PDB file of C-alpha atoms in Angstrom:
ATOM      1  CA  GLN A 255    -179.875  50.914  88.357  1.00  0.00           C
ATOM      2  CA  LYS A 256    -176.450  50.819  86.817  1.00  0.00           C
ATOM      3  CA  GLU A 257    -175.998  47.724  84.642  1.00  0.00           C
ATOM      4  CA  VAL A 258    -173.402  45.933  82.594  1.00  0.00           C
ATOM      5  CA  GLU A 259    -174.565  43.300  80.133  1.00  0.00           C
ATOM      6  CA  GLN A 260    -172.733  40.594  78.230  1.00  0.00           C
ATOM      7  CA  ASN A 261    -173.880  37.793  75.966  1.00  0.00           C
ATOM      8  CA  SER A 262    -173.338  34.615  77.978  1.00  0.00           C
ATOM      9  CA  GLY A 263    -172.240  32.622  74.912  1.00  0.00           C
ATOM     10  CA  PRO A 264    -170.627  30.298  74.327  1.00  0.00           C
ATOM     11  CA  LEU A 265    -168.823  32.109  71.544  1.00  0.00           C
ATOM     12  CA  SER A 266    -166.958  29.613  69.395  1.00  0.00           C
ATOM     13  CA  VAL A 267    -163.994  30.864  67.346  1.00  0.00           C
ATOM     14  CA  PRO A 268    -161.502  28.877  65.225  1.00  0.00           C
ATOM     15  CA  GLU A 269    -157.870  28.902  66.319  1.00  0.00           C
ATOM     16  CA  GLY A 270    -155.954  31.755  64.703  1.00  0.00           C
ATOM     17  CA  ALA A 271    -159.043  33.894  64.101  1.00  0.00           C
ATOM     18  CA  ILE A 272    -160.046  37.125  65.848  1.00  0.00           C
ATOM     19  CA  ALA A 273    -162.370  36.743  68.825  1.00  0.00           C
ATOM     20  CA  SER A 274    -164.601  39.746  69.475  1.00  0.00           C
ATOM     21  CA  LEU A 275    -166.305  40.153  72.825  1.00  0.00           C
ATOM     22  CA  ASN A 276    -168.751  42.934  73.636  1.00  0.00           C
ATOM     23  CA  CYS A 277    -170.157  44.497  76.772  1.00  0.00           C
ATOM     24  CA  THR A 278    -172.822  47.208  77.065  1.00  0.00           C
ATOM     25  CA  TYR A 279    -173.186  49.560  80.000  1.00  0.00           C
ATOM     26  CA  SER A 280    -176.022  51.775  81.144  1.00  0.00           C
ATOM     27  CA  ASP A 281    -174.304  54.748  82.815  1.00  0.00           C
ATOM     28  CA  ARG A 282    -173.189  57.217  80.171  1.00  0.00           C
ATOM     29  CA  GLY A 283    -170.828  58.901  82.639  1.00  0.00           C
ATOM     30  CA  SER A 284    -168.750  55.766  83.296  1.00  0.00           C
ATOM     31  CA  GLN A 285    -165.059  56.511  83.644  1.00  0.00           C
ATOM     32  CA  SER A 286    -163.106  53.278  83.223  1.00  0.00           C
ATOM     33  CA  PHE A 287    -163.682  49.850  81.741  1.00  0.00           C
ATOM     34  CA  PHE A 288    -162.079  46.547  82.669  1.00  0.00           C
ATOM     35  CA  TRP A 289    -161.686  43.130  81.076  1.00  0.00           C
ATOM     36  CA  TYR A 290    -160.949  40.055  83.170  1.00  0.00           C
ATOM     37  CA  ARG A 291    -160.362  36.462  82.148  1.00  0.00           C
ATOM     38  CA  GLN A 292    -161.574  33.612  84.328  1.00  0.00           C
ATOM     39  CA  TYR A 293    -160.595  30.014  83.717  1.00  0.00           C
ATOM     40  CA  SER A 294    -162.941  27.351  85.051  1.00  0.00           C
ATOM     41  CA  GLY A 295    -162.427  26.897  88.792  1.00  0.00           C
ATOM     42  CA  LYS A 296    -160.046  29.856  89.035  1.00  0.00           C
ATOM     43  CA  SER A 297    -160.310  33.489  90.078  1.00  0.00           C
ATOM     44  CA  PRO A 298    -160.742  36.458  87.703  1.00  0.00           C
ATOM     45  CA  GLU A 299    -157.483  37.766  86.277  1.00  0.00           C
ATOM     46  CA  LEU A 300    -157.104  41.302  84.931  1.00  0.00           C
ATOM     47  CA  ILE A 301    -156.344  41.464  81.201  1.00  0.00           C
ATOM     48  CA  MET A 302    -156.482  45.210  80.669  1.00  0.00           C
ATOM     49  CA  PHE A 303    -158.475  48.347  81.327  1.00  0.00           C
ATOM     50  CA  ILE A 304    -159.150  51.569  79.485  1.00  0.00           C
ATOM     51  CA  TYR A 305    -160.367  55.008  80.371  1.00  0.00           C
ATOM     52  CA  SER A 306    -163.190  56.887  78.707  1.00  0.00           C
ATOM     53  CA  ASN A 307    -160.692  58.832  76.599  1.00  0.00           C
ATOM     54  CA  GLY A 308    -159.266  56.081  74.438  1.00  0.00           C
ATOM     55  CA  ASP A 309    -158.596  52.536  73.280  1.00  0.00           C
ATOM     56  CA  LYS A 310    -155.635  50.346  74.231  1.00  0.00           C
ATOM     57  CA  GLU A 311    -153.639  47.542  72.661  1.00  0.00           C
ATOM     58  CA  ASP A 312    -151.549  45.062  74.645  1.00  0.00           C
ATOM     59  CA  GLY A 313    -150.018  42.229  72.677  1.00  0.00           C
ATOM     60  CA  ARG A 314    -152.813  40.196  71.095  1.00  0.00           C
ATOM     61  CA  PHE A 315    -155.494  42.053  73.057  1.00  0.00           C
ATOM     62  CA  THR A 316    -157.226  45.314  72.119  1.00  0.00           C
ATOM     63  CA  ALA A 317    -159.897  47.063  74.155  1.00  0.00           C
ATOM     64  CA  GLN A 318    -162.091  49.567  72.327  1.00  0.00           C
ATOM     65  CA  LEU A 319    -164.737  51.941  73.633  1.00  0.00           C
ATOM     66  CA  ASN A 320    -167.773  53.186  71.721  1.00  0.00           C
ATOM     67  CA  LYS A 321    -169.148  55.944  73.922  1.00  0.00           C
ATOM     68  CA  ALA A 322    -171.987  56.897  71.612  1.00  0.00           C
ATOM     69  CA  SER A 323    -173.422  53.373  71.675  1.00  0.00           C
ATOM     70  CA  GLN A 324    -172.227  52.658  75.230  1.00  0.00           C
ATOM     71  CA  TYR A 325    -170.351  49.464  74.636  1.00  0.00           C
ATOM     72  CA  VAL A 326    -166.810  48.271  75.118  1.00  0.00           C
ATOM     73  CA  SER A 327    -165.156  45.530  73.087  1.00  0.00           C
ATOM     74  CA  LEU A 328    -162.268  43.155  73.640  1.00  0.00           C
ATOM     75  CA  LEU A 329    -160.567  41.831  70.514  1.00  0.00           C
ATOM     76  CA  ILE A 330    -158.254  38.838  70.753  1.00  0.00           C
ATOM     77  CA  ARG A 331    -156.077  38.365  67.673  1.00  0.00           C
ATOM     78  CA  ASP A 332    -154.565  35.031  66.657  1.00  0.00           C
ATOM     79  CA  SER A 333    -156.809  33.189  69.124  1.00  0.00           C
ATOM     80  CA  GLN A 334    -155.242  30.219  70.890  1.00  0.00           C
ATOM     81  CA  PRO A 335    -156.910  27.284  72.658  1.00  0.00           C
ATOM     82  CA  SER A 336    -155.462  28.701  75.898  1.00  0.00           C
ATOM     83  CA  ASP A 337    -157.713  31.742  75.404  1.00  0.00           C
ATOM     84  CA  SER A 338    -160.735  29.526  76.073  1.00  0.00           C
ATOM     85  CA  ALA A 339    -162.224  30.980  79.262  1.00  0.00           C
ATOM     86  CA  THR A 340    -165.027  33.203  80.537  1.00  0.00           C
ATOM     87  CA  TYR A 341    -164.398  36.906  79.972  1.00  0.00           C
ATOM     88  CA  LEU A 342    -165.825  39.343  82.488  1.00  0.00           C
ATOM     89  CA  CYS A 343    -166.444  42.995  81.742  1.00  0.00           C
ATOM     90  CA  ALA A 344    -166.551  45.531  84.583  1.00  0.00           C
ATOM     91  CA  VAL A 345    -167.274  49.241  84.596  1.00  0.00           C
ATOM     92  CA  ASN A 346    -166.469  51.989  87.069  1.00  0.00           C
ATOM     93  CA  PRO A 347    -169.533  54.247  86.920  1.00  0.00           C
ATOM     94  CA  PHE A 348    -168.660  56.604  89.738  1.00  0.00           C
ATOM     95  CA  ARG A 349    -167.297  60.003  89.037  1.00  0.00           C
ATOM     96  CA  ASP A 350    -165.963  60.650  92.522  1.00  0.00           C
ATOM     97  CA  SER A 351    -165.152  57.200  93.814  1.00  0.00           C
ATOM     98  CA  ASN A 352    -163.096  54.300  92.575  1.00  0.00           C
ATOM     99  CA  TYR A 353    -164.331  51.924  95.222  1.00  0.00           C
ATOM    100  CA  GLN A 354    -166.768  49.765  93.298  1.00  0.00           C
ATOM    101  CA  LEU A 355    -167.048  48.113  89.914  1.00  0.00           C
ATOM    102  CA  ILE A 356    -170.247  47.000  88.217  1.00  0.00           C
ATOM    103  CA  TRP A 357    -169.781  43.527  86.743  1.00  0.00           C
ATOM    104  CA  GLY A 358    -171.228  41.728  83.774  1.00  0.00           C
ATOM    105  CA  ALA A 359    -172.020  38.023  84.098  1.00  0.00           C
ATOM    106  CA  GLY A 360    -169.378  37.046  81.549  1.00  0.00           C
ATOM    107  CA  THR A 361    -169.077  35.578  78.064  1.00  0.00           C
ATOM    108  CA  LYS A 362    -167.778  32.054  77.642  1.00  0.00           C
ATOM    109  CA  LEU A 363    -165.257  31.851  74.797  1.00  0.00           C
ATOM    110  CA  ILE A 364    -164.257  28.568  73.173  1.00  0.00           C
ATOM    111  CA  ILE A 365    -161.327  28.469  70.762  1.00  0.00           C
ATOM    112  CA  LYS A 366    -161.553  25.433  68.487  1.00  0.00           C
ATOM    113  CA  PRO A 367    -158.211  23.889  67.356  1.00  0.00           C
TER     114      PRO A 367
ATOM    115  CA  ASN B 147    -145.249  39.162  96.339  1.00  0.00           C
ATOM    116  CA  ALA B 148    -148.048  36.741  97.123  1.00  0.00           C
ATOM    117  CA  GLY B 149    -150.732  39.236  96.000  1.00  0.00           C
ATOM    118  CA  VAL B 150    -154.087  38.357  97.584  1.00  0.00           C
ATOM    119  CA  THR B 151    -154.281  35.212  99.682  1.00  0.00           C
ATOM    120  CA  GLN B 152    -157.389  33.508 101.060  1.00  0.00           C
ATOM    121  CA  THR B 153    -157.942  30.733 103.566  1.00  0.00           C
ATOM    122  CA  PRO B 154    -159.364  28.166 103.552  1.00  0.00           C
ATOM    123  CA  LYS B 155    -159.559  26.972  99.938  1.00  0.00           C
ATOM    124  CA  PHE B 156    -162.464  24.623 100.629  1.00  0.00           C
ATOM    125  CA  GLN B 157    -164.954  24.344 103.487  1.00  0.00           C
ATOM    126  CA  VAL B 158    -168.037  22.260 104.230  1.00  0.00           C
ATOM    127  CA  LEU B 159    -170.389  23.502 106.939  1.00  0.00           C
ATOM    128  CA  LYS B 160    -173.618  22.281 108.397  1.00  0.00           C
ATOM    129  CA  THR B 161    -176.592  24.642 108.544  1.00  0.00           C
ATOM    130  CA  GLY B 162    -176.269  26.933 111.550  1.00  0.00           C
ATOM    131  CA  GLN B 163    -172.503  26.636 111.929  1.00  0.00           C
ATOM    132  CA  SER B 164    -170.315  29.725 111.857  1.00  0.00           C
ATOM    133  CA  MET B 165    -166.997  30.385 110.198  1.00  0.00           C
ATOM    134  CA  THR B 166    -164.637  33.162 109.188  1.00  0.00           C
ATOM    135  CA  LEU B 167    -163.000  33.476 105.789  1.00  0.00           C
ATOM    136  CA  GLN B 168    -159.618  35.150 105.906  1.00  0.00           C
ATOM    137  CA  CYS B 169    -158.090  37.433 103.290  1.00  0.00           C
ATOM    138  CA  ALA B 170    -154.761  39.242 103.201  1.00  0.00           C
ATOM    139  CA  GLN B 171    -152.987  41.358 100.589  1.00  0.00           C
ATOM    140  CA  ASP B 172    -149.387  42.472 100.404  1.00  0.00           C
ATOM    141  CA  MET B 173    -149.768  45.138  97.701  1.00  0.00           C
ATOM    142  CA  ASN B 174    -150.382  48.038 100.099  1.00  0.00           C
ATOM    143  CA  HIS B 175    -153.841  48.598  98.611  1.00  0.00           C
ATOM    144  CA  ASN B 176    -156.339  50.753 100.456  1.00  0.00           C
ATOM    145  CA  SER B 177    -159.538  49.097  99.233  1.00  0.00           C
ATOM    146  CA  MET B 178    -160.633  45.510  99.760  1.00  0.00           C
ATOM    147  CA  TYR B 179    -163.737  43.582  98.715  1.00  0.00           C
ATOM    148  CA  TRP B 180    -165.666  40.383  99.320  1.00  0.00           C
ATOM    149  CA  TYR B 181    -167.645  38.849  96.456  1.00  0.00           C
ATOM    150  CA  ARG B 182    -169.619  35.694  95.968  1.00  0.00           C
ATOM    151  CA  GLN B 183    -169.948  33.992  92.601  1.00  0.00           C
ATOM    152  CA  ASP B 184    -172.771  31.624  91.762  1.00  0.00           C
ATOM    153  CA  PRO B 185    -173.241  29.842  88.434  1.00  0.00           C
ATOM    154  CA  GLY B 186    -174.780  32.136  85.834  1.00  0.00           C
ATOM    155  CA  MET B 187    -174.954  35.115  88.199  1.00  0.00           C
ATOM    156  CA  GLY B 188    -171.537  36.706  87.922  1.00  0.00           C
ATOM    157  CA  LEU B 189    -169.793  38.432  90.805  1.00  0.00           C
ATOM    158  CA  ARG B 190    -171.944  39.966  93.521  1.00  0.00           C
ATOM    159  CA  LEU B 191    -170.439  42.337  96.055  1.00  0.00           C
ATOM    160  CA  ILE B 192    -171.060  41.383  99.678  1.00  0.00           C
ATOM    161  CA  TYR B 193    -169.073  44.034 101.563  1.00  0.00           C
ATOM    162  CA  TYR B 194    -166.216  46.343 100.823  1.00  0.00           C
ATOM    163  CA  SER B 195    -163.725  48.448 102.716  1.00  0.00           C
ATOM    164  CA  ALA B 196    -162.645  51.632 100.961  1.00  0.00           C
ATOM    165  CA  SER B 197    -159.840  52.171 103.447  1.00  0.00           C
ATOM    166  CA  GLU B 198    -158.574  50.885 106.776  1.00  0.00           C
ATOM    167  CA  GLY B 199    -161.188  51.544 109.433  1.00  0.00           C
ATOM    168  CA  THR B 200    -164.211  51.675 107.122  1.00  0.00           C
ATOM    169  CA  THR B 201    -166.586  49.026 105.818  1.00  0.00           C
ATOM    170  CA  ASP B 202    -169.761  49.282 103.747  1.00  0.00           C
ATOM    171  CA  LYS B 203    -172.487  46.974 102.523  1.00  0.00           C
ATOM    172  CA  GLY B 204    -172.560  45.825  98.958  1.00  0.00           C
ATOM    173  CA  GLU B 205    -175.331  44.237  96.953  1.00  0.00           C
ATOM    174  CA  VAL B 206    -175.879  41.095  99.074  1.00  0.00           C
ATOM    175  CA  PRO B 207    -174.768  41.728 102.712  1.00  0.00           C
ATOM    176  CA  ASN B 208    -177.471  39.789 104.574  1.00  0.00           C
ATOM    177  CA  GLY B 209    -176.093  36.914 106.630  1.00  0.00           C
ATOM    178  CA  TYR B 210    -172.517  38.218 106.588  1.00  0.00           C
ATOM    179  CA  ASN B 211    -170.283  40.457 108.664  1.00  0.00           C
ATOM    180  CA  VAL B 212    -166.820  41.794 107.942  1.00  0.00           C
ATOM    181  CA  SER B 213    -163.816  43.124 109.805  1.00  0.00           C
ATOM    182  CA  ARG B 214    -161.016  45.218 108.370  1.00  0.00           C
ATOM    183  CA  LEU B 215    -158.406  44.123 110.860  1.00  0.00           C
ATOM    184  CA  ASN B 216    -155.646  46.347 109.458  1.00  0.00           C
ATOM    185  CA  LYS B 217    -154.582  47.572 106.040  1.00  0.00           C
ATOM    186  CA  ARG B 218    -153.582  44.064 104.940  1.00  0.00           C
ATOM    187  CA  GLU B 219    -156.422  41.930 106.258  1.00  0.00           C
ATOM    188  CA  PHE B 220    -160.161  41.798 105.603  1.00  0.00           C
ATOM    189  CA  SER B 221    -162.220  38.927 107.003  1.00  0.00           C
ATOM    190  CA  LEU B 222    -165.732  37.723 106.207  1.00  0.00           C
ATOM    191  CA  ARG B 223    -167.831  35.994 108.861  1.00  0.00           C
ATOM    192  CA  LEU B 224    -170.883  33.809 108.462  1.00  0.00           C
ATOM    193  CA  GLU B 225    -172.594  33.726 111.858  1.00  0.00           C
ATOM    194  CA  SER B 226    -175.189  31.052 111.065  1.00  0.00           C
ATOM    195  CA  ALA B 227    -174.578  29.402 107.720  1.00  0.00           C
ATOM    196  CA  ALA B 228    -177.504  28.589 105.420  1.00  0.00           C
ATOM    197  CA  PRO B 229    -177.600  26.413 102.282  1.00  0.00           C
ATOM    198  CA  SER B 230    -178.219  29.589 100.235  1.00  0.00           C
ATOM    199  CA  GLN B 231    -174.684  30.675 101.174  1.00  0.00           C
ATOM    200  CA  THR B 232    -173.176  27.778  99.237  1.00  0.00           C
ATOM    201  CA  SER B 233    -170.968  29.594  96.752  1.00  0.00           C
ATOM    202  CA  VAL B 234    -167.447  30.518  95.767  1.00  0.00           C
ATOM    203  CA  TYR B 235    -166.156  33.491  97.718  1.00  0.00           C
ATOM    204  CA  PHE B 236    -163.510  35.830  96.328  1.00  0.00           C
ATOM    205  CA  CYS B 237    -161.590  38.509  98.117  1.00  0.00           C
ATOM    206  CA  ALA B 238    -160.103  41.336  96.077  1.00  0.00           C
ATOM    207  CA  SER B 239    -158.022  44.426  96.679  1.00  0.00           C
ATOM    208  CA  SER B 240    -157.679  47.596  94.636  1.00  0.00           C
ATOM    209  CA  ASP B 241    -155.130  50.290  93.991  1.00  0.00           C
ATOM    210  CA  GLY B 242    -157.981  52.673  93.160  1.00  0.00           C
ATOM    211  CA  GLU B 243    -158.260  51.400  89.605  1.00  0.00           C
ATOM    212  CA  ALA B 244    -158.325  47.678  88.914  1.00  0.00           C
ATOM    213  CA  GLN B 245    -159.228  44.980  91.393  1.00  0.00           C
ATOM    214  CA  TYR B 246    -156.974  41.986  92.005  1.00  0.00           C
ATOM    215  CA  PHE B 247    -158.432  38.731  93.205  1.00  0.00           C
ATOM    216  CA  GLY B 248    -157.442  35.981  95.573  1.00  0.00           C
ATOM    217  CA  PRO B 249    -157.779  32.303  94.607  1.00  0.00           C
ATOM    218  CA  GLY B 250    -161.211  31.917  96.239  1.00  0.00           C
ATOM    219  CA  THR B 251    -162.883  29.774  98.878  1.00  0.00           C
ATOM    220  CA  ARG B 252    -165.349  27.120  97.767  1.00  0.00           C
ATOM    221  CA  LEU B 253    -167.974  26.859 100.520  1.00  0.00           C
ATOM    222  CA  THR B 254    -170.684  24.219 100.768  1.00  0.00           C
ATOM    223  CA  VAL B 255    -173.408  24.471 103.397  1.00  0.00           C
ATOM    224  CA  LEU B 256    -175.334  21.245 103.975  1.00  0.00           C
TER     225      LEU B 256
END
């Protein structure tokens, strides 16, 4: 069974620090990796995604892949209270289909002012 | 661009009642999805439609049916609601890479 695992948290980080969120996945052949942010009572919102061939930086957010250890990280620099949310990791494990994502249960992040 | 829209936003049903959740997207995406989200359990896929004219079961299809009415619209039907179907329901669409979500329907079955 293909799985994606995240620490449920909460992860508490002081304002201005770097928040580091991790997600492990079971299928070594996974092709793409997604990070979503979900505020309480709202729907998941795409932050960024990366392919198996490299990392990506977008503003304060960086997604990094460690294929050998099968985990993907999301780094949030200069954390703000507005970054407080649940972060969902999702993985596309299918080599010949982009139809489904495997989802982690999310990590709750709290940024303390 | 409205993105993905869902109706209704909230619904309360009695056990045994039926209802249809509506979803529409204006991004010309081929694939659409229905998820439910329960506290502590993350997103669970109910049904998906890879393209217009096709639908397939996801992880938790029992008690639900779907219709891909056209490329834009994908509805979810509960024929006989049960308290175990109390949840938040999200519709999503995909361009073949990321999925984009609607605002959700909060359903309570008494």
